[in-house]
XYZ file of C-alpha atoms in Angstrom:
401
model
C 0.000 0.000 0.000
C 1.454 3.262 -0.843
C 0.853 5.719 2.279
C 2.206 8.478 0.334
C 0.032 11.618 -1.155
C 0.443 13.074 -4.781
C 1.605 17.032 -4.909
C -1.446 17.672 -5.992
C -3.278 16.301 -2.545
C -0.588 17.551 -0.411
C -1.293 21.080 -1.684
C -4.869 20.619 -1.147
C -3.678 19.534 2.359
C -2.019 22.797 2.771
C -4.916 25.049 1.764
C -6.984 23.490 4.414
C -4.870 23.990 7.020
C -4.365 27.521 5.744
C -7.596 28.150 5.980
C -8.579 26.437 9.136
C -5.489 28.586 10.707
C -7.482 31.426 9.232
C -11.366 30.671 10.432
C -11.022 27.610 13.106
C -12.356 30.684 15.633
C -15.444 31.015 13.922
C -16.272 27.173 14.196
C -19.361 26.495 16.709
C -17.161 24.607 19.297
C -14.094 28.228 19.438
C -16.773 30.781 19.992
C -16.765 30.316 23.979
C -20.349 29.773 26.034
C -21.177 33.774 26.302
C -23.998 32.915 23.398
C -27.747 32.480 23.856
C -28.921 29.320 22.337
C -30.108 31.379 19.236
C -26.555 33.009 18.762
C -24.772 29.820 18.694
C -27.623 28.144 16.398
C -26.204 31.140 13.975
C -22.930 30.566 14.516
C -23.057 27.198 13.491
C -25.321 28.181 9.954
C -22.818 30.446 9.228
C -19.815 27.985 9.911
C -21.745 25.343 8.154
C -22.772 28.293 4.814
C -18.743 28.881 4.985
C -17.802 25.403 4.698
C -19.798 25.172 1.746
C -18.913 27.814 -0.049
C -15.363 26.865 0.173
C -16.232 22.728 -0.858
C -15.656 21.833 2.684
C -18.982 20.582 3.406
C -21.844 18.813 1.150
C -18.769 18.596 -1.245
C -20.370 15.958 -3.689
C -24.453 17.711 -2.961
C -25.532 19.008 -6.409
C -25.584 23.330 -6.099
C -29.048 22.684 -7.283
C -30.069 20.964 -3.373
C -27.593 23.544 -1.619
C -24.150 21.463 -1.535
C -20.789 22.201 -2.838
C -21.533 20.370 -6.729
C -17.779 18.888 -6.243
C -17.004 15.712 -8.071
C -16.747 12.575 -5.713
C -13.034 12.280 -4.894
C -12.352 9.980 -1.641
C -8.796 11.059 -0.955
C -9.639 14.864 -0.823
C -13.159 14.011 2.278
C -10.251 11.639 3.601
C -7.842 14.428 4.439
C -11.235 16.793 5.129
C -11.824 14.501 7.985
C -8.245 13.725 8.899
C -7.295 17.832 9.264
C -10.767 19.035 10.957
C -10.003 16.131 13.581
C -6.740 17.159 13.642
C -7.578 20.872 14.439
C -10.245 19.537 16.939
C -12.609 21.814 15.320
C -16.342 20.785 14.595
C -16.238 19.802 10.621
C -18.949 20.409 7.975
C -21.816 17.978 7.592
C -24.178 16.806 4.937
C -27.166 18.183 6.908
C -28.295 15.144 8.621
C -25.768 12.353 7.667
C -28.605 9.640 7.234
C -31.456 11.490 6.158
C -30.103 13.350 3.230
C -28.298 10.821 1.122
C -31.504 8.492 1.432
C -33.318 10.940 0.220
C -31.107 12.208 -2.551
C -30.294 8.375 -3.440
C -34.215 7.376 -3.349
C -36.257 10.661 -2.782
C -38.131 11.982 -5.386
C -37.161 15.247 -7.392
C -39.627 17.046 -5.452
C -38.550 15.807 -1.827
C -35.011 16.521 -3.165
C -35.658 20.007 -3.491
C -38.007 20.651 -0.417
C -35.937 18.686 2.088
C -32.467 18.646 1.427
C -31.274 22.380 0.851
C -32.784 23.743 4.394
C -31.229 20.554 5.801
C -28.013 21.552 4.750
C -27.796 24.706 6.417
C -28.746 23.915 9.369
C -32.529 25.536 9.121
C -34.172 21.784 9.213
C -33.009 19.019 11.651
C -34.462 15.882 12.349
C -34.842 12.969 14.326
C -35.257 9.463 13.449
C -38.299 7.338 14.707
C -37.328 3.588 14.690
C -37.569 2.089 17.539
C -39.950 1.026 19.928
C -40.638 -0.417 23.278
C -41.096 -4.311 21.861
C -38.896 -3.653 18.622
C -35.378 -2.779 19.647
C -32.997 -5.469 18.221
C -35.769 -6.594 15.860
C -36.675 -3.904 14.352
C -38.833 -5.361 11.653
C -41.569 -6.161 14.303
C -42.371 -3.002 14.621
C -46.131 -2.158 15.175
C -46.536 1.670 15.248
C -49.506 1.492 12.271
C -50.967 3.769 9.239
C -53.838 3.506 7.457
C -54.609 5.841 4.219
C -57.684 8.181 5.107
C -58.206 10.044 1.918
C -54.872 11.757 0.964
C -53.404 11.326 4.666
C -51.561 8.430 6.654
C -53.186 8.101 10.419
C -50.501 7.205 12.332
C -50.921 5.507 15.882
C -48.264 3.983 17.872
C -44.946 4.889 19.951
C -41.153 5.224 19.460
C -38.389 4.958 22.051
C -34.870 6.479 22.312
C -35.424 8.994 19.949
C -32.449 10.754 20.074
C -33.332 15.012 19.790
C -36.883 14.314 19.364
C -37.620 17.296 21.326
C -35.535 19.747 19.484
C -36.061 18.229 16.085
C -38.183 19.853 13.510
C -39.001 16.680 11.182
C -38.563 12.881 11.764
C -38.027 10.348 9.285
C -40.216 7.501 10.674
C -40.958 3.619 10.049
C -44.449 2.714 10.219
C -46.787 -0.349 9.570
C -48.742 0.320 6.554
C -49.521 -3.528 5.821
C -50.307 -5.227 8.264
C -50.955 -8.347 6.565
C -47.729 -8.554 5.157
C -44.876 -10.114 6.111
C -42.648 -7.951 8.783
C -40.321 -6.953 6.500
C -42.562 -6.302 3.834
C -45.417 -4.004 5.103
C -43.394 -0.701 6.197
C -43.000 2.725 4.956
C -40.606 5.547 5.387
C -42.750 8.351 5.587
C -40.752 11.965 6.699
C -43.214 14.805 8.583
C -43.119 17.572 11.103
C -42.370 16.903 14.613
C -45.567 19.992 14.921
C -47.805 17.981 13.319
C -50.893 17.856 15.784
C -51.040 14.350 17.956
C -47.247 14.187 18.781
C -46.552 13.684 22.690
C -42.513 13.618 23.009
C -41.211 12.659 26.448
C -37.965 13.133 27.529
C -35.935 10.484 29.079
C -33.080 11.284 31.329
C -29.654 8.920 30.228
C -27.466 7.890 32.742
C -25.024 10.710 31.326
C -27.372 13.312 33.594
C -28.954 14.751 30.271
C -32.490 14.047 28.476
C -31.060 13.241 24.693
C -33.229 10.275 24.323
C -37.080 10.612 24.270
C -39.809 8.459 23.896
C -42.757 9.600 21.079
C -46.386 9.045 20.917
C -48.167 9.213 17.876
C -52.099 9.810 18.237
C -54.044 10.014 14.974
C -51.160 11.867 13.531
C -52.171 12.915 9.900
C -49.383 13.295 7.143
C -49.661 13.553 3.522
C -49.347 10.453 1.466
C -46.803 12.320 -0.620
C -44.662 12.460 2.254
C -43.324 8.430 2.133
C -39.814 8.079 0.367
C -39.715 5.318 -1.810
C -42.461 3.155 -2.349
C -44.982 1.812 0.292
C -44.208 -1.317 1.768
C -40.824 -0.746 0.801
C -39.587 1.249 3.879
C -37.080 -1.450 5.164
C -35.281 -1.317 2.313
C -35.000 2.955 2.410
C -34.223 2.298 6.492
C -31.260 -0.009 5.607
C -30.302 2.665 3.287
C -29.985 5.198 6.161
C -28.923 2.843 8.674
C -25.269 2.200 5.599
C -25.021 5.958 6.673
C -25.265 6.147 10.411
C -23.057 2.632 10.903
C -20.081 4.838 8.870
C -20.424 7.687 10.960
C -20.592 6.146 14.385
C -17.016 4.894 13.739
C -14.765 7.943 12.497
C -11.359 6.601 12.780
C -10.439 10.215 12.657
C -11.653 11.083 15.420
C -10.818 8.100 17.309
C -7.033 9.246 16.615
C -7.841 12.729 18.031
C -9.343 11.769 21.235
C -6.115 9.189 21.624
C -3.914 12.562 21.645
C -6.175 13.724 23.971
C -5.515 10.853 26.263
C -1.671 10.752 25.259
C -2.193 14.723 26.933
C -4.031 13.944 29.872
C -1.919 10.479 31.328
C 1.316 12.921 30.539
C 0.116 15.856 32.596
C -2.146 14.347 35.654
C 0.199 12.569 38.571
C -0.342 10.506 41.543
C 2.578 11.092 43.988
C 4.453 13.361 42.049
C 5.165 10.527 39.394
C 3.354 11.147 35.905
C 0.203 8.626 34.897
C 2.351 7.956 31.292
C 5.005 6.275 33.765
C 3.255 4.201 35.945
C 3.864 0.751 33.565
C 0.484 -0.489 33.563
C -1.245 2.607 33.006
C 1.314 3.011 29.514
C 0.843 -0.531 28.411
C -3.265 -0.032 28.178
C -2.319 3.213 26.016
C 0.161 0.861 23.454
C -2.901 -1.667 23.308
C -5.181 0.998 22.447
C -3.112 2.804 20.415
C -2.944 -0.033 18.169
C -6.390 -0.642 18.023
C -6.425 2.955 16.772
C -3.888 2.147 13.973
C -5.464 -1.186 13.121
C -8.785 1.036 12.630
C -6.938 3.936 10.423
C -5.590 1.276 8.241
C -9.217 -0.062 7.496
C -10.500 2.966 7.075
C -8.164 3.277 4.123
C -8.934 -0.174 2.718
C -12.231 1.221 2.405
C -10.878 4.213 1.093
C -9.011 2.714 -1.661
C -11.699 0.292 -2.833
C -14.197 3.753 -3.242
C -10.980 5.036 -4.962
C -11.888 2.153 -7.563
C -15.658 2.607 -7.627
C -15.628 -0.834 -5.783
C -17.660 -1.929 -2.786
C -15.385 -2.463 0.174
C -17.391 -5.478 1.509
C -16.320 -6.417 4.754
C -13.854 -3.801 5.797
C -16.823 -1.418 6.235
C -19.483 -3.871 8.065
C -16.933 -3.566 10.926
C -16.427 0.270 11.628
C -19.610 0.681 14.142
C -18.413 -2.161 15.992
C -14.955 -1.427 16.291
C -15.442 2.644 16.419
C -17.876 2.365 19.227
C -15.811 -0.450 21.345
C -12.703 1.568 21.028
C -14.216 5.299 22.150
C -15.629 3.743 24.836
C -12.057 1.764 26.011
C -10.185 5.315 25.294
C -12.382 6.992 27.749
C -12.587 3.813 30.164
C -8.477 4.592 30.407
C -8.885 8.167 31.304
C -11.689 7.352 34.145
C -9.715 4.466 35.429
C -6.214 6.872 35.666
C -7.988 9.425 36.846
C -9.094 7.655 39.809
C -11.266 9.403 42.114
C -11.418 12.347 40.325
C -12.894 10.223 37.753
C -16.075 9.639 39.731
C -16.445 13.665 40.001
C -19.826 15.185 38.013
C -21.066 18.713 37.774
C -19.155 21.740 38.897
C -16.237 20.143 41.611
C -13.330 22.352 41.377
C -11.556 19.424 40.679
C -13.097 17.998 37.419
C -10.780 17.509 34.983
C -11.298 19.083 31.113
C -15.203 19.945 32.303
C -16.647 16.431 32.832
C -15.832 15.344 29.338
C -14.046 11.765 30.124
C -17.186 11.186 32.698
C -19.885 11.961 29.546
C -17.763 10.500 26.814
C -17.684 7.067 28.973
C -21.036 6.761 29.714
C -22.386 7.982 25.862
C -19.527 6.256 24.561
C -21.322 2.930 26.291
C -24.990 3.730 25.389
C -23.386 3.997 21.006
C -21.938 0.665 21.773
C -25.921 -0.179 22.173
C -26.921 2.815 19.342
C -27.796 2.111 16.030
C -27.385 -1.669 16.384
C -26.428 -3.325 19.164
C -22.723 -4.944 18.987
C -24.296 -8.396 18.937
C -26.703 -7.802 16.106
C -23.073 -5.995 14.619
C -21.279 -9.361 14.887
C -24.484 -11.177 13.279
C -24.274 -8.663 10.432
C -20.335 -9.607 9.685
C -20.859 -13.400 10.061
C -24.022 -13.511 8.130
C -23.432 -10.645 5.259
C -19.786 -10.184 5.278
C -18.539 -13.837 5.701
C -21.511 -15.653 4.487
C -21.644 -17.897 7.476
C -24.973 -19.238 8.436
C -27.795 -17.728 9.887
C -28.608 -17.684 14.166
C -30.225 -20.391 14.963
C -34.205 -19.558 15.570
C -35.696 -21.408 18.474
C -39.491 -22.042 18.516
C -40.954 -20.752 22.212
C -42.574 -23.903 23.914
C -45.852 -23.183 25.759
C -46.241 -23.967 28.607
């Protein structure tokens, strides 16, 4: 494998850091905490309109649906990502990562146009309503229901840790529409405002101290027909679409190399007696193990980056980033919590929490991902069954009693 850039990508390289050197202080996460909510909600359009403007964001978006209108090149978002982890600043984004590629790979022309440009910047964010109280691993036995009254879907039913569900203005949502059908074959993706009359969102404090999940209630909720992307009873196949999405994303190798400098800082400047946490032996042979974890995740991310290079699917190198991106944050914070020692237990405003309580949230969000988006058993099922063609689990009948 040759590790080495052309000129051409090394100069491109260059400009970025020029001008992140030049606007990093105008990124959401620089501007300090002296902002009302509605300040900082600007702050991060205009970050996100800048990014844009200079093919930093939504590079490969058509101009026509508010992106960049680059042409797809892998090794130029690879150093993106590298250099905005790098710089610790808050990167670009393709307005919500899993909504608007499913909708510009399966939307229609019109959807295109009325969802995706106010996504991008930042004017139109969503949550995603999957799933429920009796449908968490399974998802396909989902029961939240719609019938068609006139022009409308009535929806009826209830969704569980939705994540921002009562900040979001839309949600892209799975419901029954067939009920006769078999599970994977009577859904639809339908998309609709979180205003729409008959929504009841709940929030539900995590064990990070913060209400980020919710659960949703849906009571005769009308929404338009035209409002389903793709084709009804198709929706499993659109979810799977955005679920491709949110899998990559929940395993940046990127940033799993910034937070190890992070630790690398912290374990060289905290000491116990005097002696620096980097020297105590035990403390520096969890970092090595990690930090090759780390390395063996960098160098998969560019296996997958140089079968895209070659329009080619990267098969099983990609099935595994959620598991092993989620696995490893959590570890890299577990290290930090465990050297830390008591003053890894501290929450809240002690005068002795160390970088303001991130390590204590990272650990405990970092274990709730691990559960996010797929658990990492129904992760290891994927590999074995998709990626390595082994045989399916075993399905055991239930015996009555």
């Amino acid at each position: 494998m040759d590790l080495e850039y052309s000129a051409e990508y090394e100069q491109y390289r260059q400009d970025l850091r020029k001008f992140l050197d030049e606007n990093k202080h105008r990124s959401p996460g620089m501007v300090g905490t002296a902002f009302t909510g509605e300040e900082r909600e600007k702050i991060a359009r205009d970050w996100q309109a800048l990014l844009i403007e200079n093919g930093y964001a939504a590079r490969t978006i058509p101009k026509e649906y508010g992106g960049a209108g680059q042409e797809p090149d892998p090794l130029k978002a690879h150093i993106i990502a590298e250099e905005f982890a790098r710089y610790r600043v808050r990167p670009g984004h393709s307005g919500d990562n899993r909504l608007v590629p499913t909708v510009l790979d399966l939307g229609t022309e019109e959807q295109k146009r009325w969802l995706v440009p106010p996504t991008l910047r930042g004017e139109m964010t969503w949550c995603q309503g999957y799933s429920e109280p009796q449908s968490g691993s399974d998802l396909a036995s989902l029961s939240t229901r719609a019938h068609v009254d006139g022009d409308d879907f009535v929806i009826n039913g209830q969704k569980i840790w939705t994540s921002g569900a009562q900040r979001a203005d839309m949600i892209f949502c799975l419901v029954r529409t067939e009920p006769e059908a078999p599970k994977h074959q009577g859904i639809s993706y339908l998309v609709f405002s979180m205003k729409t009359p008959g929504i009841d969102v709940r929030p539900l404090v995590t064990m990070t101290g913060e209400a980020t999940f919710n659960e949703v209630f849906f009571t005769d909720v009308r929404v338009p027909t035209t409002q389903i992307i793709g084709k009804r009873g198709e929706g499993w196949f659109v979810a799977n679409n955005t679920l491709k999405y949110e899998r990559e994303g929940l395993g940046d190798p990127n940033q799993a190399e910034s937070r190890l400098r992070e630790v690398v800082a912290i374990l060289e400047r905290e000491t116990v007696d005097g002696q620096r946490i980097m020297d105590n032996p035990v403390y520096r042979d969890r970092l090595l193990r990690l930090q090759g974890q780390v390395l063996a995740m960098k160098y998969n991310s560019m296996r997958i980056l140089t079968s895209r290079s070659k329009g080619e699917e990267p098969g099983l190198p990609r099935w595994i980033v959620k598991l092993q991106g989620c696995e490893l944050n959590h570890q890299l914070a577990g290290l930090v919590i465990d050297a830390l020692g008591e003053l890894g237990t501290l929450y809240y405003n002690s005068p002795l929490l160390r970088d303001r309580g991130m390590w204590q949230q990272r650990y405990m969000m970092d274990l709730g991902l691990i559960i996010g988006g797929g658990t990492a058993q129904i992760q290891k099922n994927i590999i074995g069954e998709r990626a390595l063609g082994l045989p399916k689990e075993p399905k055991y009948a239930e015996v009555s009693s």
